[in-house]
Short mmCIF file of C-alpha atoms in Angstrom, two decimals:
data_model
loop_
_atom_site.label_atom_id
_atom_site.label_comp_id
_atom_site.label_asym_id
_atom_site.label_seq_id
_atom_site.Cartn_x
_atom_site.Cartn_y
_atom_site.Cartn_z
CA UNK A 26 -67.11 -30.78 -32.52
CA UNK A 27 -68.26 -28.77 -29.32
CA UNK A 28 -67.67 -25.40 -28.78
CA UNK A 29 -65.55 -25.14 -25.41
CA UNK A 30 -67.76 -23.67 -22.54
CA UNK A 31 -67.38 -19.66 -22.09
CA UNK A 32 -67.34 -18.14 -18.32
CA UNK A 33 -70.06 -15.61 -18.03
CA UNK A 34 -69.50 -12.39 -17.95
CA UNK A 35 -71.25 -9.26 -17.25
CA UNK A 36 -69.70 -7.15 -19.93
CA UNK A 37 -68.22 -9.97 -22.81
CA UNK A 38 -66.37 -9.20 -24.39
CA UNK A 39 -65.89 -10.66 -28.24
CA UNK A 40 -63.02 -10.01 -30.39
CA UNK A 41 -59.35 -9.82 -30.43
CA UNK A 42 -57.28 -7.84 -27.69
CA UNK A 43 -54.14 -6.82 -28.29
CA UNK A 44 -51.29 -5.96 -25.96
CA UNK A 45 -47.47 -4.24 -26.81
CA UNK A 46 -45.10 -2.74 -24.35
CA UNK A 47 -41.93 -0.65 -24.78
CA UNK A 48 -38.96 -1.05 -22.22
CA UNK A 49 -35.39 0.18 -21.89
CA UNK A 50 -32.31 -1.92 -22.85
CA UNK A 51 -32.57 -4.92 -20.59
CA UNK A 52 -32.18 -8.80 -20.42
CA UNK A 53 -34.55 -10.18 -23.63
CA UNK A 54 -35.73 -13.32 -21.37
CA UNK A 55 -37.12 -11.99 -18.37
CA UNK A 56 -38.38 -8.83 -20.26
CA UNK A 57 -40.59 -11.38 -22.53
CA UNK A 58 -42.05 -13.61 -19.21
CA UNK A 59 -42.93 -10.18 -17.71
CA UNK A 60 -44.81 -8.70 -20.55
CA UNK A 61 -46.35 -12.16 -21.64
CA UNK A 62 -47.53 -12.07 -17.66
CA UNK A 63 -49.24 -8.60 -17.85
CA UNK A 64 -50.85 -8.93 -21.23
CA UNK A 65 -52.64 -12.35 -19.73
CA UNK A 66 -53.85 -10.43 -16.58
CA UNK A 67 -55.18 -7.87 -18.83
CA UNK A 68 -56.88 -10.46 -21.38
CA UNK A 69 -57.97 -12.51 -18.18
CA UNK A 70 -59.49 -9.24 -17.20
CA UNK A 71 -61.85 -9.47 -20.27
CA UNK A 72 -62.80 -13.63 -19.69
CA UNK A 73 -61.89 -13.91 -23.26
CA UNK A 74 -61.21 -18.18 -24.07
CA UNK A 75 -59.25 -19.31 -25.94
CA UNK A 76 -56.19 -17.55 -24.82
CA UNK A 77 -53.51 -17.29 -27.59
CA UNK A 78 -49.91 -16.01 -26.80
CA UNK A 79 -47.99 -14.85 -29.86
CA UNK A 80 -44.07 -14.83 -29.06
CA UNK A 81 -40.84 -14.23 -31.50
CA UNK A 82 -38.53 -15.92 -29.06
CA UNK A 83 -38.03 -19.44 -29.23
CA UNK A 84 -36.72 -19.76 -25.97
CA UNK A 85 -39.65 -18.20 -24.15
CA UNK A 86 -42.09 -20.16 -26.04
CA UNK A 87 -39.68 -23.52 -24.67
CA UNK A 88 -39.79 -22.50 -21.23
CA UNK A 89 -43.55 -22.05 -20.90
CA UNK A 90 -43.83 -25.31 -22.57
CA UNK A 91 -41.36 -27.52 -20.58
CA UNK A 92 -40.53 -24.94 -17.45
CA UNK A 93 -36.91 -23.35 -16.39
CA UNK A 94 -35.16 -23.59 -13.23
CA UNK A 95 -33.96 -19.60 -13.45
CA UNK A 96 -37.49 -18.16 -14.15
CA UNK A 97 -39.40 -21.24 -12.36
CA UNK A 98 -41.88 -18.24 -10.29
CA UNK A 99 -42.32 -16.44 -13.80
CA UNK A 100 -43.22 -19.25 -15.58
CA UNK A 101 -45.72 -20.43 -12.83
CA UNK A 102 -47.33 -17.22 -12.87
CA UNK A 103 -47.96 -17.12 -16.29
CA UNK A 104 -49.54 -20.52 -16.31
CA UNK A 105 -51.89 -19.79 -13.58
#
């Protein structure tokens, strides 16, 4: 099996990065897009690939997947 091509970097970066955020009582949903979005500017940041997304909702896992009318521009974002 080939190993999938890697984008150069000056600095690579190898290893596993790691991203958690605290908020106040909000809406679960959008809360989860929105932090899934920054941690995959910040990994993007480091030209790591793969890119794995861990997730404990379901539902935000489902809409990446197949897309959501509500949360269409968050979705998009996060697969760009």
């Amino acid at each position: 099996m080939q190993e999938p091509s890697r984008r150069s970097s000056i600095f690579p970066f190898k290893g596993i990065i790691g991203f958690m955020k605290g908020t106040p009582n909000v809406t679960y949903t959008p809360t989860e897009l929105t932090t899934i979005m920054q941690g995959l500017k910040i990994a993007l940041q480091h030209n790591p690939t793969p890119i794995e997304i861990a997730s404990d909702s379901s539902e935000v896992i489902n809409m990446l997947q197949n897309g959501h009318l509500t949360y269409c521009p968050s979705i998009s974002e996060c697969r760009s």
